[in-house]
PDB file of C-alpha atoms and ligand atoms in Angstrom:
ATOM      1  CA  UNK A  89     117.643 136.390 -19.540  1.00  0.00           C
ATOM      2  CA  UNK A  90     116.059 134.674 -22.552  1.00  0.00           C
ATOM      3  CA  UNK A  91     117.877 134.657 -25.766  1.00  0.00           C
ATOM      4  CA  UNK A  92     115.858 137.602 -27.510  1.00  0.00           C
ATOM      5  CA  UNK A  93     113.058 137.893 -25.071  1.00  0.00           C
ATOM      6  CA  UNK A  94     111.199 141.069 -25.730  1.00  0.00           C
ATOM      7  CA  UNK A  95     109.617 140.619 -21.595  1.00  0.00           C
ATOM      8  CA  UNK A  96     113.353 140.052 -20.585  1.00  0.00           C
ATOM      9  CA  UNK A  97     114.303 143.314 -22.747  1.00  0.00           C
ATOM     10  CA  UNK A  98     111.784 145.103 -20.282  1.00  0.00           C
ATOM     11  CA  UNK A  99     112.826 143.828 -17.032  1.00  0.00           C
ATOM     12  CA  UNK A 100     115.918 145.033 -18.084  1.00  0.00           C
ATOM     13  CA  UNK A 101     114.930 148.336 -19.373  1.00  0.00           C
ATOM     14  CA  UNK A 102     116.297 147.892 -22.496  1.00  0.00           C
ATOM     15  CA  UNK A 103     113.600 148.757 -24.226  1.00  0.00           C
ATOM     16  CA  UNK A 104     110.455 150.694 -22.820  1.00  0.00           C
ATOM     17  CA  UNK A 105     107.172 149.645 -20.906  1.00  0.00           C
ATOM     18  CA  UNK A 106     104.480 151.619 -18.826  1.00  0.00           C
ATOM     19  CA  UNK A 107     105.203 150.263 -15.767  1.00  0.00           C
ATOM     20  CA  UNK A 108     102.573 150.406 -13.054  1.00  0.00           C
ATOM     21  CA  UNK A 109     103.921 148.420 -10.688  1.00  0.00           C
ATOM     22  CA  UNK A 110     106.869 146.404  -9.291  1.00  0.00           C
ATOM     23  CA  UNK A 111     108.342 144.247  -6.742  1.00  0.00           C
ATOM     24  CA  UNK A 112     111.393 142.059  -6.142  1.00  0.00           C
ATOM     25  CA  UNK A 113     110.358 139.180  -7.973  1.00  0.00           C
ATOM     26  CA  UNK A 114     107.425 140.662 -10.333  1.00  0.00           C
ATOM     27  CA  UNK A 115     106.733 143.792 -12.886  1.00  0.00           C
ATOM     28  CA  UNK A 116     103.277 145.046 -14.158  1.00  0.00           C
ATOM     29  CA  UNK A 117     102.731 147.105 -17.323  1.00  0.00           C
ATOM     30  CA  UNK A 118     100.382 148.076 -19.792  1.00  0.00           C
ATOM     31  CA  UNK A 119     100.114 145.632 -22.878  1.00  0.00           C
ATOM     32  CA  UNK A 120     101.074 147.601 -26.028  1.00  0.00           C
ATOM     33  CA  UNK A 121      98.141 145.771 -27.810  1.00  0.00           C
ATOM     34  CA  UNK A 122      95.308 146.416 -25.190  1.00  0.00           C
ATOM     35  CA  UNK A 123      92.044 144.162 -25.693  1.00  0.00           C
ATOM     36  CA  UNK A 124      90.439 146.686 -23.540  1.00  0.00           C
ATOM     37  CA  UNK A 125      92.059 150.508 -21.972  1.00  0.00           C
ATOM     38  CA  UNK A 126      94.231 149.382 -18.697  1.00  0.00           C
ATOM     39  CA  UNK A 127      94.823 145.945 -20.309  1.00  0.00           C
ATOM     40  CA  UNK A 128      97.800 145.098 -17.774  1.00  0.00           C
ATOM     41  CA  UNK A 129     100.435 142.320 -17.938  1.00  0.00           C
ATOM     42  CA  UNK A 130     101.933 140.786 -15.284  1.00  0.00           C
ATOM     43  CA  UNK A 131     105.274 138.998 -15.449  1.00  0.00           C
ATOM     44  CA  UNK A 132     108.120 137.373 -13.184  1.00  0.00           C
ATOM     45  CA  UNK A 133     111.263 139.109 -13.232  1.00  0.00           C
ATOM     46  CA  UNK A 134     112.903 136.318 -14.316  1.00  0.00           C
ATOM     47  CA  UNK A 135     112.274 134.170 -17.825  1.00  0.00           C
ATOM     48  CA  UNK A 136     110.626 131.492 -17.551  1.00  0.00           C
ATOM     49  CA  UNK A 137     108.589 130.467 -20.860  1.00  0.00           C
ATOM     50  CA  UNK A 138     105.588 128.932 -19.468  1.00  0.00           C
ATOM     51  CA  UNK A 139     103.563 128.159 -15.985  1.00  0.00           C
ATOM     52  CA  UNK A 140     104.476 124.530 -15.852  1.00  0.00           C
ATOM     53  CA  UNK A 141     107.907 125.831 -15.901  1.00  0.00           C
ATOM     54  CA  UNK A 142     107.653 128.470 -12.979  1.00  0.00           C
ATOM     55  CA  UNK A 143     108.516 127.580  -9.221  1.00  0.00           C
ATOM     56  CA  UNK A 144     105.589 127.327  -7.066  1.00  0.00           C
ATOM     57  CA  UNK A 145     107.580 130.357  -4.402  1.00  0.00           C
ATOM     58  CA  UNK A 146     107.467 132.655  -7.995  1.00  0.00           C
ATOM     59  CA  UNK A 147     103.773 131.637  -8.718  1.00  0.00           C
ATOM     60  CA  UNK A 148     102.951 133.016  -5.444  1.00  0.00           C
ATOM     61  CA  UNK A 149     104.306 136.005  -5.719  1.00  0.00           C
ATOM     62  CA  UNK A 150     102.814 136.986  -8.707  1.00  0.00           C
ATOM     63  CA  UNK A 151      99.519 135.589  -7.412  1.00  0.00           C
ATOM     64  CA  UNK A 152     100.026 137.753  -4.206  1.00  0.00           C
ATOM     65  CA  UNK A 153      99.622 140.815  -6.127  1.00  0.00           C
ATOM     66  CA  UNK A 154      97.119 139.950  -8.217  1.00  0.00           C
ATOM     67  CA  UNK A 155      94.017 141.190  -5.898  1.00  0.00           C
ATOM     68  CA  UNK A 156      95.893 144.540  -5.838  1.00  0.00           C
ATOM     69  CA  UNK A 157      96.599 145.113  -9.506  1.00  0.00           C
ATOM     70  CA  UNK A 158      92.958 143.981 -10.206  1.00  0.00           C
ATOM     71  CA  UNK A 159      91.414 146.302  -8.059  1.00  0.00           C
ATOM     72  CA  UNK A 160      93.408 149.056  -9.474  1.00  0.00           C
ATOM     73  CA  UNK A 161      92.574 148.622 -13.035  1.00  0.00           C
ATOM     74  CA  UNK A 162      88.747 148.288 -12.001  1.00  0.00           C
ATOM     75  CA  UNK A 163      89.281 151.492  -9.970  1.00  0.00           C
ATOM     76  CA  UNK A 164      91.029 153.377 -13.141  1.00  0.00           C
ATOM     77  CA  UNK A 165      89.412 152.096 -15.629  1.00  0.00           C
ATOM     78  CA  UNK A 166      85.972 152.177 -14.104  1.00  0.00           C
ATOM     79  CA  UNK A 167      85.502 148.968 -15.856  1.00  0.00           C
ATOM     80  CA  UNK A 168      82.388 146.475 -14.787  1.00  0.00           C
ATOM     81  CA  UNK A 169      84.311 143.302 -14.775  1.00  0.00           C
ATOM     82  CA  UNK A 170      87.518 141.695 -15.210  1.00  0.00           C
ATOM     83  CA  UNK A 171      89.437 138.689 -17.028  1.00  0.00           C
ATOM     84  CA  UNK A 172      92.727 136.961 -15.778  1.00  0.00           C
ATOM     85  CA  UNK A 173      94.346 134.968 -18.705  1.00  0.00           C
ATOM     86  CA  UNK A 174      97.496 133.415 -18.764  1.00  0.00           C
ATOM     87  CA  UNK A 175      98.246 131.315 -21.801  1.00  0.00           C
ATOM     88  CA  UNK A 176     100.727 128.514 -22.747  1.00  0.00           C
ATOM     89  CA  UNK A 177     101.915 127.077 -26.022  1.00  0.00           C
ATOM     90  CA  UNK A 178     100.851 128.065 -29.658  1.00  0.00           C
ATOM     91  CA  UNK A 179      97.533 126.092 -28.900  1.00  0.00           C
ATOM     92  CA  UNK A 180      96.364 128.022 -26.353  1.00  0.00           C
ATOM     93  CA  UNK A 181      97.374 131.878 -27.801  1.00  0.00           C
ATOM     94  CA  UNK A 182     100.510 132.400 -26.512  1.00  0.00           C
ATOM     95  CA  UNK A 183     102.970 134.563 -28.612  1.00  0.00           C
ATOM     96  CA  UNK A 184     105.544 136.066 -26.009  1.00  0.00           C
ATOM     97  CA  UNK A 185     107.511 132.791 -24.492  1.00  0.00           C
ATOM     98  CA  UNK A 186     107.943 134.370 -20.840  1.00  0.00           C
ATOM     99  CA  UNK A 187     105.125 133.690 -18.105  1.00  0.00           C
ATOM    100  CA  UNK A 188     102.665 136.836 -18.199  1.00  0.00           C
ATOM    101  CA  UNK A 189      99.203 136.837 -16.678  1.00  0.00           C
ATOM    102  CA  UNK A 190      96.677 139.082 -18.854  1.00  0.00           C
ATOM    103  CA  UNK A 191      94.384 141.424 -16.778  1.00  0.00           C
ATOM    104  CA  UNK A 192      91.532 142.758 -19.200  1.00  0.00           C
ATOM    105  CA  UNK A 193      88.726 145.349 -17.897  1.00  0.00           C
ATOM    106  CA  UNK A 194      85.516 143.655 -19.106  1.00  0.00           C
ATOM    107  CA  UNK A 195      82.271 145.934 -19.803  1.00  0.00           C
ATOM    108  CA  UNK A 196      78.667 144.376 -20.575  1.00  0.00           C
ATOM    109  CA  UNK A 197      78.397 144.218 -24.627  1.00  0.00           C
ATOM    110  CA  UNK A 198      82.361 145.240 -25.262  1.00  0.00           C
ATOM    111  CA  UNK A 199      82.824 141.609 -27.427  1.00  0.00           C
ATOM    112  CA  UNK A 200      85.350 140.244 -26.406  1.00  0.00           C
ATOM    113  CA  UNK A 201      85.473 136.897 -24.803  1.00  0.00           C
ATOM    114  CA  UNK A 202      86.118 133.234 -26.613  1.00  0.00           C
ATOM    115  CA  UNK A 203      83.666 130.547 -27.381  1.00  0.00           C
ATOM    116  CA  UNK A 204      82.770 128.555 -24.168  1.00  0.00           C
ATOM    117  CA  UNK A 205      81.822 125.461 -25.865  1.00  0.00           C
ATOM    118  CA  UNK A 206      81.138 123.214 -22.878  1.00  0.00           C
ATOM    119  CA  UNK A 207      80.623 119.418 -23.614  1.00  0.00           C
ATOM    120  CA  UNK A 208      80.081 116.462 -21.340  1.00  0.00           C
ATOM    121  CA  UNK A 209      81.600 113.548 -20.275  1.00  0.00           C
ATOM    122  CA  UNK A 210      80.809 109.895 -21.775  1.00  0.00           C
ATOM    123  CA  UNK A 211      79.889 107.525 -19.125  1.00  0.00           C
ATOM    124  CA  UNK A 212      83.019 106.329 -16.953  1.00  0.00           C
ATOM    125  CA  UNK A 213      85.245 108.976 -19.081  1.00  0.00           C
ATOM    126  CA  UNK A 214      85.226 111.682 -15.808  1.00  0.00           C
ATOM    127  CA  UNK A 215      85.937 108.712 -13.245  1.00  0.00           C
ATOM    128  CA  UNK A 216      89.002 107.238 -15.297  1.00  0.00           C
ATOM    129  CA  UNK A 217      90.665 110.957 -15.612  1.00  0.00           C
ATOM    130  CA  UNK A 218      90.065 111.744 -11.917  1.00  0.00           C
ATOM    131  CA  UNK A 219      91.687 108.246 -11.165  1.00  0.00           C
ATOM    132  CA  UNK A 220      94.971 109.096 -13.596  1.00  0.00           C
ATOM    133  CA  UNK A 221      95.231 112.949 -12.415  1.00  0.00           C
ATOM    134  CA  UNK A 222      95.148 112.073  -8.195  1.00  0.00           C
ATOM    135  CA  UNK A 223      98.070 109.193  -9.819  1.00  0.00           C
ATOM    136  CA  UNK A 224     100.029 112.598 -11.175  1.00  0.00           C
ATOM    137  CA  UNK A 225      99.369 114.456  -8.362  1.00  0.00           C
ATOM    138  CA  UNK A 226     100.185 112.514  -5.290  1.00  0.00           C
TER     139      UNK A 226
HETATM  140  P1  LIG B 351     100.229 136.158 -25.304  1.00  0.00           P
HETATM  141  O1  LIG B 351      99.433 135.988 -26.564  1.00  0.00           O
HETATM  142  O2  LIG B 351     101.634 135.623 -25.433  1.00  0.00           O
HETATM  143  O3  LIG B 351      99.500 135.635 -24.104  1.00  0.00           O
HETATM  144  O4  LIG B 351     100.295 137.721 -25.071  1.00  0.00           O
HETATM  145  C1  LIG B 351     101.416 138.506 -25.309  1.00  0.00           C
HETATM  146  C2  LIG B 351     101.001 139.939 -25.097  1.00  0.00           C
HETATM  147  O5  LIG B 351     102.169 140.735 -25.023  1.00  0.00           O
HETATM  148  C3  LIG B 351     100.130 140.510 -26.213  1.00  0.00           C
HETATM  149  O6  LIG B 351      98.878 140.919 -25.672  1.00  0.00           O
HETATM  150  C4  LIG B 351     100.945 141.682 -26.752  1.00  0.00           C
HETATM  151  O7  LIG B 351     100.161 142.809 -27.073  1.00  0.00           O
HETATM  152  C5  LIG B 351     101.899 141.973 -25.617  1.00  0.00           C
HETATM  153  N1  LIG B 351     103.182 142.496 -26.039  1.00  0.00           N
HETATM  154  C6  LIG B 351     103.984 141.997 -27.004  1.00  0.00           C
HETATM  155  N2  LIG B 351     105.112 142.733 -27.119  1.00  0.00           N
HETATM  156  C7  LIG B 351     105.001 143.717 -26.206  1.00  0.00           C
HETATM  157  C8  LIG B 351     105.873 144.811 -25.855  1.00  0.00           C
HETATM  158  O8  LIG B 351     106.941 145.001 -26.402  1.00  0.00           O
HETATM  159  N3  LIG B 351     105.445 145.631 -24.866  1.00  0.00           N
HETATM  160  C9  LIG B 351     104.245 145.437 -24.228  1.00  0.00           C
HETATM  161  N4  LIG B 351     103.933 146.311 -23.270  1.00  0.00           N
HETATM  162  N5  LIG B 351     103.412 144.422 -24.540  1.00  0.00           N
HETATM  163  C10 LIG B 351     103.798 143.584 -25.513  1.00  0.00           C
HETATM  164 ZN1  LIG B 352     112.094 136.464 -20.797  1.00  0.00          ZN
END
């Protein structure tokens, strides 16, 4: 358990959470700060702060139940659409330092969303960062 980790307090039951679902490795329950009614979080039982952190066999399981919980809160909530988020680091939004994946019922005109400020590559840039990640990767 993480030192003080409110995620870790809930897999524990030490302190409440609407659970909707769980398995052996994974628990899903409503985010107390909902971007959108049936806002649901998604979380390995055990800590782990971010996804670079996770082992691939835990990754999988909480990716196996992702098509399920999805269709769930798009059945319940009636909603038109859907976002998965997961975020890591201060950069990127993250407050609670334990792996959750965000699932947020999307309607057409319900504002939410970030800016999608796509740019382009200089000349040679996209070759050169293909050539470095395959080096990481292989
Ligand atoms: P992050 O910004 O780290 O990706 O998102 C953390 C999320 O956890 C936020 O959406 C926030 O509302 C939610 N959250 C924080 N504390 C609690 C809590 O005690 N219970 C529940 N159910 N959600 C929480
Ligand atoms: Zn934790």
């Amino acid at each position: 358990m993480g030192a003080d980790c409110i995620f870790c307090k809930i897999v524990a039951g030490v302190i409440p959470a609407a659970k909707v679902f769980e398995d052996k490795q994974t628990i899903a329950f409503l985010d107390i700060g909902p971007l959108a009614e049936g806002h649901l979080l998604l979380i390995p039982r055990a800590h782990y702060a971010q996804i670079t952190d996770l082992p691939a066999e835990l990754s999988a399981a909480m990716a196996a139940v992702l098509p399920r919980l999805a269709s769930a809160v798009l059945a319940v909530t009636g909603a038109a659409g859907l976002n998965i988020l997961q975020n890591n680091g201060r950069a990127a939004g993250q407050v609670v330092d334990h792996v959750h994946v965000h699932l947020i019922p999307r309607r057409e005109g319900d504002g939410l969303g970030f800016r999608w400020n796509a740019g382009s590559y200089a000349v040679g840039r996209a070759d050169e960062l293909t050539r470095r990640l395959r080096a990481v990767l292989s």
